[in-house]
Amino acid sequence: MSEEEDEIILSELDDEELVQQMFDDLYDGLKEEIEEGVTILLDRGWAPYDILTKALVGGMTIVGADFRDGILFVPEVLLAANAMKGGMAILKPLLAETGAPRMGTMVIGTVKGDIHDIGKNLVSMMMEGAGFEVVDLGINNPVENYLAALEEHKPDILGMSALLTTTMPYMKVVIDTMIEQGLRDDYIVLVGGAPLNEEFGKAIGADAYCRDAAVAVETAKDFVSRKHNSLSA
Ligand code: B12
């Protein structure tokens, strides 16, 4: 890093400059700077959700584009992901602290062969903030993990995440196994991840594909209230 960059004092930047600087810091994988930036924006009255979407997800979108174009490589992206997680950790309790009424339970995990977890973690955070209890199975989950968690936690919703075109078909393996075991209709199945789309969600037999965490929350609320209404009818 050049001396000039060393001298940037984040707290002296206005909001717009700070967000731009956070994009750069995320790109450079500077976790402490990202944590500082998040704290400054919180002190300035920014809503945790806005910091998450505008500063962190916004920065990750730039990283994603340069990774796709071969400008960034796995080690750099891992550092950026680590910096993003540092910022997310500060926001997590704040997003969960909304005092929302209990909505239901969700089991969520990234499918077998896939280690991407930033999007899944974001969905978990937002769902918790909306009043759902979330059981997070982490990454690289074979079908057995999902089935064991369904059995143990009896959630309303099963959420699966996949970021690779090579791992997204595994979601169908999980759903087909649920069908074979007569379990499919007991759960609302939501799927997500950058390479998916609505058509894919339908084709594999999910209840819905959600393009981002905010849509996931709205969709989950909608399905859970429909489920409760149909049970009480
Ligand atoms: C960060 C990253 C990594 C990091 C992951 C770190 C981590 N802890 O997650 C590292 C460096 C480890 C990595 C590795 C690899 N990656 Co990668 N990675 C990315 C990158 C740049 C960003 C993903 C991300 O975090 N996005 C930000 C989050 C917030 O968005 P999101 O994940 O889409 O999640 C949102 C929605 O999709 C939705 N959602 C997500 N999950 C769920 C689940 C449910 C239930 C619901 C309802 C909604 C939902 O809500 C989320 C929040 O809004 C993407 C680029 C991209 N455009 O996606 C490539 C990308 C996914 N990776 C890619 C590749 C190729 C790889 C590697 C194979 C590279 C390699 N040569 O080794 C490996 C694979 C490792 C593996 N086996 O999984 C490709 C995939 C191409 C393809 N078509 O399959 C991409 C698209 C980059 C590219 N264009 O080339 N990667």
Tab-separated table of C-alpha atoms and ligand atoms in Angstrom:
chain	number	residue	atom	x	y	z
A	1	MET	CA	0.000	0.000	0.000
A	2	SER	CA	1.300	3.479	-0.802
A	3	GLU	CA	1.857	6.071	1.906
A	4	GLU	CA	-0.865	8.190	0.409
A	5	GLU	CA	-3.456	5.487	0.956
A	6	ASP	CA	-2.153	5.006	4.487
A	7	GLU	CA	-3.123	8.545	5.274
A	8	ILE	CA	-6.809	8.258	4.465
A	9	ILE	CA	-8.796	8.899	7.628
A	10	LEU	CA	-12.134	7.216	7.142
A	11	SER	CA	-14.002	9.340	9.664
A	12	GLU	CA	-13.079	12.508	7.756
A	13	LEU	CA	-14.760	11.344	4.532
A	14	ASP	CA	-18.346	12.279	3.770
A	15	ASP	CA	-20.841	9.434	3.382
A	16	GLU	CA	-20.452	9.062	-0.360
A	17	GLU	CA	-16.640	9.145	-0.240
A	18	LEU	CA	-16.642	6.698	2.638
A	19	VAL	CA	-18.802	4.192	0.746
A	20	GLN	CA	-16.479	4.530	-2.278
A	21	GLN	CA	-13.474	3.999	-0.007
A	22	MET	CA	-15.188	0.937	1.497
A	23	PHE	CA	-15.608	-0.469	-2.024
A	24	ASP	CA	-11.827	-0.080	-2.455
A	25	ASP	CA	-11.080	-1.517	0.982
A	26	LEU	CA	-13.334	-4.507	0.367
A	27	TYR	CA	-11.629	-5.017	-2.976
A	28	ASP	CA	-8.262	-4.966	-1.194
A	29	GLY	CA	-9.519	-7.324	1.521
A	30	LEU	CA	-8.917	-4.853	4.349
A	31	LYS	CA	-11.072	-6.286	7.119
A	32	GLU	CA	-10.239	-3.758	9.836
A	33	GLU	CA	-10.973	-0.824	7.548
A	34	ILE	CA	-14.297	-2.381	6.561
A	35	GLU	CA	-15.185	-2.860	10.217
A	36	GLU	CA	-14.243	0.752	10.913
A	37	GLY	CA	-16.295	1.971	7.948
A	38	VAL	CA	-19.342	0.034	9.101
A	39	THR	CA	-18.995	1.461	12.620
A	40	ILE	CA	-18.691	5.014	11.291
A	41	LEU	CA	-21.807	4.646	9.127
A	42	LEU	CA	-23.723	3.232	12.098
A	43	ASP	CA	-22.599	6.203	14.221
A	44	ARG	CA	-23.848	8.498	11.466
A	45	GLY	CA	-27.293	6.963	11.757
A	46	TRP	CA	-27.253	4.674	8.728
A	47	ALA	CA	-29.690	1.762	8.977
A	48	PRO	CA	-27.852	-1.591	9.255
A	49	TYR	CA	-29.718	-2.877	6.188
A	50	ASP	CA	-28.522	0.087	4.092
A	51	ILE	CA	-24.919	-0.446	5.148
A	52	LEU	CA	-25.235	-4.114	4.239
A	53	THR	CA	-26.735	-3.559	0.809
A	54	LYS	CA	-25.148	-0.274	-0.261
A	55	ALA	CA	-21.622	-0.554	1.136
A	56	LEU	CA	-20.926	-4.283	1.555
A	57	VAL	CA	-22.990	-6.009	-1.148
A	58	GLY	CA	-22.240	-3.064	-3.452
A	59	GLY	CA	-18.506	-3.627	-2.936
A	60	MET	CA	-18.816	-7.377	-3.395
A	61	THR	CA	-20.541	-6.842	-6.734
A	62	ILE	CA	-17.398	-5.095	-8.014
A	63	VAL	CA	-15.225	-7.933	-6.682
A	64	GLY	CA	-17.561	-10.432	-8.397
A	65	ALA	CA	-17.277	-8.694	-11.765
A	66	ASP	CA	-13.468	-8.597	-11.647
A	67	PHE	CA	-13.299	-12.234	-10.506
A	68	ARG	CA	-15.471	-13.175	-13.483
A	69	ASP	CA	-13.237	-11.196	-15.816
A	70	GLY	CA	-10.038	-12.794	-14.540
A	71	ILE	CA	-8.711	-9.609	-12.928
A	72	LEU	CA	-9.005	-11.002	-9.395
A	73	PHE	CA	-8.204	-14.570	-8.330
A	74	VAL	CA	-9.361	-16.887	-5.539
A	75	PRO	CA	-6.898	-15.709	-2.834
A	76	GLU	CA	-7.885	-12.053	-3.340
A	77	VAL	CA	-11.577	-12.897	-3.388
A	78	LEU	CA	-11.158	-14.894	-0.181
A	79	LEU	CA	-9.637	-11.818	1.481
A	80	ALA	CA	-12.504	-9.667	0.206
A	81	ALA	CA	-14.997	-12.245	1.512
A	82	ASN	CA	-13.243	-12.215	4.871
A	83	ALA	CA	-13.440	-8.416	5.034
A	84	MET	CA	-17.127	-8.573	4.122
A	85	LYS	CA	-17.727	-11.097	6.895
A	86	GLY	CA	-16.048	-8.740	9.385
A	87	GLY	CA	-18.555	-6.031	8.465
A	88	MET	CA	-21.462	-8.465	8.495
A	89	ALA	CA	-20.543	-9.658	11.995
A	90	ILE	CA	-21.033	-6.113	13.332
A	91	LEU	CA	-24.393	-5.781	11.599
A	92	LYS	CA	-25.746	-9.221	12.465
A	93	PRO	CA	-26.963	-8.515	16.030
A	94	LEU	CA	-28.445	-5.200	14.894
A	95	LEU	CA	-30.395	-6.805	12.070
A	96	ALA	CA	-31.617	-9.538	14.406
A	97	GLU	CA	-32.704	-7.003	17.043
A	98	THR	CA	-35.868	-5.815	15.379
A	99	GLY	CA	-38.162	-7.281	18.033
A	100	ALA	CA	-40.201	-8.848	15.238
A	101	PRO	CA	-42.721	-11.467	16.372
A	102	ARG	CA	-41.653	-15.111	15.942
A	103	MET	CA	-42.476	-16.111	12.396
A	104	GLY	CA	-41.266	-19.712	12.169
A	105	THR	CA	-38.104	-21.725	11.669
A	106	MET	CA	-35.800	-22.116	8.683
A	107	VAL	CA	-33.074	-24.664	8.091
A	108	ILE	CA	-30.584	-23.328	5.558
A	109	GLY	CA	-27.374	-24.615	4.022
A	110	THR	CA	-25.142	-24.444	0.957
A	111	VAL	CA	-25.303	-27.645	-1.097
A	112	LYS	CA	-22.689	-30.359	-1.482
A	113	GLY	CA	-19.588	-29.364	-3.438
A	114	ASP	CA	-20.140	-25.664	-2.844
A	115	ILE	CA	-18.311	-23.547	-0.272
A	116	HIS	CA	-19.827	-20.120	-1.027
A	117	ASP	CA	-21.575	-18.859	2.081
A	118	ILE	CA	-21.775	-15.064	2.021
A	119	GLY	CA	-25.206	-14.960	0.379
A	120	LYS	CA	-26.513	-17.725	2.602
A	121	ASN	CA	-25.245	-15.889	5.694
A	122	LEU	CA	-26.931	-12.723	4.515
A	123	VAL	CA	-30.224	-14.537	4.051
A	124	SER	CA	-29.843	-16.052	7.546
A	125	MET	CA	-29.220	-12.621	9.057
A	126	MET	CA	-32.178	-11.028	7.339
A	127	MET	CA	-34.469	-13.921	8.229
A	128	GLU	CA	-33.432	-13.655	11.882
A	129	GLY	CA	-34.086	-9.939	11.713
A	130	ALA	CA	-37.570	-10.655	10.404
A	131	GLY	CA	-38.319	-12.945	13.346
A	132	PHE	CA	-37.424	-16.385	12.005
A	133	GLU	CA	-35.349	-18.831	13.956
A	134	VAL	CA	-32.570	-19.974	11.634
A	135	VAL	CA	-30.643	-23.219	11.825
A	136	ASP	CA	-27.569	-22.771	9.634
A	137	LEU	CA	-25.993	-25.996	8.376
A	138	GLY	CA	-23.027	-24.199	6.827
A	139	ILE	CA	-21.468	-25.209	3.513
A	140	ASN	CA	-20.980	-28.385	1.453
A	141	ASN	CA	-24.070	-30.215	2.680
A	142	PRO	CA	-24.966	-33.666	1.381
A	143	VAL	CA	-28.639	-34.636	1.333
A	144	GLU	CA	-28.233	-36.541	4.621
A	145	ASN	CA	-27.441	-33.290	6.479
A	146	TYR	CA	-30.608	-31.621	5.258
A	147	LEU	CA	-32.767	-34.643	6.122
A	148	ALA	CA	-31.265	-34.958	9.603
A	149	ALA	CA	-31.866	-31.244	10.254
A	150	LEU	CA	-35.475	-31.459	9.043
A	151	GLU	CA	-36.051	-34.389	11.365
A	152	GLU	CA	-34.387	-32.662	14.315
A	153	HIS	CA	-35.710	-29.112	13.979
A	154	LYS	CA	-39.042	-29.608	12.169
A	155	PRO	CA	-38.713	-26.218	10.449
A	156	ASP	CA	-41.345	-24.487	8.335
A	157	ILE	CA	-38.817	-23.747	5.620
A	158	LEU	CA	-35.867	-25.465	4.009
A	159	GLY	CA	-33.490	-23.076	2.256
A	160	MET	CA	-30.732	-24.192	-0.088
A	161	SER	CA	-27.976	-22.054	-1.576
A	162	ALA	CA	-25.725	-22.769	-4.591
A	163	LEU	CA	-23.363	-20.409	-6.408
A	164	LEU	CA	-21.976	-22.770	-9.026
A	165	THR	CA	-23.668	-24.109	-12.140
A	166	THR	CA	-22.069	-27.445	-11.236
A	167	THR	CA	-23.625	-27.579	-7.747
A	168	MET	CA	-27.083	-26.131	-8.367
A	169	PRO	CA	-28.445	-29.450	-9.762
A	170	TYR	CA	-27.784	-30.963	-6.328
A	171	MET	CA	-30.807	-29.072	-5.046
A	172	LYS	CA	-32.938	-31.395	-7.149
A	173	VAL	CA	-31.252	-34.404	-5.532
A	174	VAL	CA	-32.365	-33.093	-2.134
A	175	ILE	CA	-35.914	-32.345	-3.273
A	176	ASP	CA	-36.246	-35.706	-5.063
A	177	THR	CA	-35.088	-37.492	-1.923
A	178	MET	CA	-37.680	-35.574	0.103
A	179	ILE	CA	-40.335	-36.698	-2.392
A	180	GLU	CA	-39.173	-40.329	-2.179
A	181	GLN	CA	-39.413	-40.207	1.591
A	182	GLY	CA	-42.874	-38.594	1.519
A	183	LEU	CA	-41.539	-35.423	3.208
A	184	ARG	CA	-41.689	-32.872	0.425
A	185	ASP	CA	-45.102	-31.425	1.224
A	186	ASP	CA	-44.268	-30.897	4.890
A	187	TYR	CA	-41.882	-28.038	4.088
A	188	ILE	CA	-41.660	-24.805	2.160
A	189	VAL	CA	-38.555	-25.116	-0.020
A	190	LEU	CA	-36.802	-21.873	-1.003
A	191	VAL	CA	-33.715	-21.807	-3.202
A	192	GLY	CA	-31.252	-19.081	-4.101
A	193	GLY	CA	-27.809	-18.235	-5.453
A	194	ALA	CA	-26.481	-16.112	-8.300
A	195	PRO	CA	-26.689	-18.693	-11.146
A	196	LEU	CA	-30.300	-19.723	-10.376
A	197	ASN	CA	-33.502	-18.269	-11.759
A	198	GLU	CA	-37.203	-18.705	-11.337
A	199	GLU	CA	-37.452	-21.251	-14.121
A	200	PHE	CA	-34.794	-23.419	-12.501
A	201	GLY	CA	-36.587	-23.190	-9.157
A	202	LYS	CA	-39.796	-24.409	-10.764
A	203	ALA	CA	-38.050	-27.151	-12.751
A	204	ILE	CA	-36.506	-28.740	-9.650
A	205	GLY	CA	-39.747	-28.545	-7.655
A	206	ALA	CA	-38.873	-25.779	-5.174
A	207	ASP	CA	-41.684	-23.567	-3.884
A	208	ALA	CA	-39.794	-20.432	-4.863
A	209	TYR	CA	-36.519	-19.009	-6.107
A	210	CYS	CA	-35.490	-15.786	-4.334
A	211	ARG	CA	-33.075	-13.426	-6.029
A	212	ASP	CA	-31.887	-11.746	-2.821
A	213	ALA	CA	-32.226	-11.749	0.944
A	214	ALA	CA	-35.005	-9.142	0.998
A	215	VAL	CA	-37.082	-11.202	-1.440
A	216	ALA	CA	-36.304	-14.297	0.647
A	217	VAL	CA	-37.808	-12.628	3.724
A	218	GLU	CA	-40.940	-11.473	1.893
A	219	THR	CA	-41.421	-14.857	0.231
A	220	ALA	CA	-40.882	-16.729	3.488
A	221	LYS	CA	-43.403	-14.545	5.335
A	222	ASP	CA	-45.925	-14.994	2.562
A	223	PHE	CA	-45.613	-18.796	2.449
A	224	VAL	CA	-45.616	-19.200	6.224
A	225	SER	CA	-48.755	-17.105	6.659
A	226	ARG	CA	-50.472	-19.063	3.869
A	227	LYS	CA	-49.429	-22.315	5.545
A	228	HIS	CA	-50.792	-21.183	8.911
A	229	ASN	CA	-54.033	-19.956	7.334
A	230	SER	CA	-54.571	-23.257	5.543
A	231	LEU	CA	-53.896	-25.184	8.773
A	232	SER	CA	-56.378	-23.086	10.746
A	233	ALA	CA	-59.048	-23.191	8.004
B	1	B12	C1	-16.830	-14.677	-3.060
B	1	B12	C2	-16.723	-15.710	-4.158
B	1	B12	C3	-15.922	-16.833	-3.927
B	1	B12	C4	-15.232	-17.082	-2.592
B	1	B12	C5	-16.281	-17.614	-1.592
B	1	B12	C6	-16.048	-17.141	-0.171
B	1	B12	C7	-17.243	-17.407	0.700
B	1	B12	N1	-16.955	-17.585	1.968
B	1	B12	O1	-18.399	-17.442	0.285
B	1	B12	C8	-14.154	-18.151	-2.990
B	1	B12	C9	-12.876	-17.430	-3.346
B	1	B12	C10	-13.876	-19.221	-1.948
B	1	B12	C11	-14.752	-18.717	-4.274
B	1	B12	C12	-14.394	-19.936	-4.803
B	1	B12	C13	-14.830	-20.404	-6.047
B	1	B12	N2	-15.614	-19.743	-6.920
B	1	B12	CO1	-16.615	-18.149	-6.442
B	1	B12	N3	-17.380	-16.438	-6.353
B	1	B12	C14	-17.411	-15.546	-5.399
B	1	B12	C15	-18.163	-14.278	-5.908
B	1	B12	C16	-17.096	-13.264	-6.338
B	1	B12	C17	-19.116	-13.590	-4.979
B	1	B12	C18	-20.198	-14.480	-4.367
B	1	B12	C19	-20.869	-13.688	-3.263
B	1	B12	O2	-20.532	-13.850	-2.109
B	1	B12	N4	-21.758	-12.764	-3.647
B	1	B12	C20	-22.427	-11.839	-2.728
B	1	B12	C21	-23.692	-12.464	-2.158
B	1	B12	C22	-24.364	-11.472	-1.221
B	1	B12	O3	-24.568	-12.752	-3.235
B	1	B12	P1	-25.181	-14.203	-3.515
B	1	B12	O4	-24.246	-15.244	-3.044
B	1	B12	O5	-25.676	-14.275	-4.898
B	1	B12	O6	-26.432	-14.285	-2.521
B	1	B12	C23	-27.632	-13.533	-2.656
B	1	B12	C24	-28.685	-14.212	-3.549
B	1	B12	O7	-28.132	-15.071	-4.523
B	1	B12	C25	-29.632	-14.879	-2.606
B	1	B12	N5	-29.323	-16.218	-2.072
B	1	B12	C26	-28.136	-16.863	-1.978
B	1	B12	N6	-28.300	-18.044	-1.376
B	1	B12	C27	-29.589	-18.162	-1.054
B	1	B12	C28	-30.294	-19.203	-0.421
B	1	B12	C29	-31.658	-19.066	-0.237
B	1	B12	C30	-32.395	-20.165	0.453
B	1	B12	C31	-32.324	-17.915	-0.694
B	1	B12	C32	-33.775	-17.815	-0.503
B	1	B12	C33	-31.633	-16.873	-1.332
B	1	B12	C34	-30.277	-16.998	-1.509
B	1	B12	O8	-29.630	-13.981	-1.508
B	1	B12	C35	-28.284	-13.551	-1.267
B	1	B12	C36	-28.285	-12.241	-0.544
B	1	B12	O9	-28.946	-11.210	-1.211
B	1	B12	C37	-18.958	-14.892	-7.135
B	1	B12	C38	-19.360	-13.877	-8.217
B	1	B12	C39	-20.852	-13.685	-8.318
B	1	B12	N7	-21.218	-12.862	-9.252
B	1	B12	O10	-21.654	-14.271	-7.620
B	1	B12	C40	-17.995	-15.988	-7.598
B	1	B12	C41	-18.518	-17.190	-8.376
B	1	B12	C42	-19.827	-17.695	-7.800
B	1	B12	N8	-17.470	-18.191	-8.167
B	1	B12	C43	-17.192	-18.888	-9.226
B	1	B12	C44	-16.219	-19.896	-9.300
B	1	B12	C45	-15.955	-20.494	-10.679
B	1	B12	C46	-15.511	-20.336	-8.161
B	1	B12	C47	-14.463	-21.460	-8.087
B	1	B12	C48	-14.793	-22.729	-8.884
B	1	B12	C49	-13.127	-20.822	-8.517
B	1	B12	C50	-11.949	-21.766	-8.620
B	1	B12	N9	-11.409	-21.773	-9.817
B	1	B12	O11	-11.588	-22.424	-7.692
B	1	B12	C51	-14.390	-21.732	-6.580
B	1	B12	C52	-15.402	-22.824	-6.161
B	1	B12	C53	-15.279	-23.278	-4.739
B	1	B12	C54	-16.429	-24.179	-4.355
B	1	B12	N10	-16.244	-25.480	-4.488
B	1	B12	O12	-17.472	-23.722	-3.971
B	1	B12	C55	-18.070	-18.487	-10.416
B	1	B12	C56	-19.185	-19.484	-10.710
B	1	B12	C57	-19.379	-19.696	-12.185
B	1	B12	C58	-20.438	-20.679	-12.467
B	1	B12	N11	-21.215	-20.345	-13.446
B	1	B12	O13	-20.586	-21.698	-11.868
B	1	B12	C59	-18.568	-17.058	-9.975
B	1	B12	C60	-19.944	-16.667	-10.521
B	1	B12	C61	-17.491	-16.056	-10.474
B	1	B12	C62	-17.354	-16.041	-11.986
B	1	B12	N12	-18.153	-15.284	-12.666
B	1	B12	O14	-16.542	-16.709	-12.524
B	1	B12	N13	-15.669	-17.863	-4.805
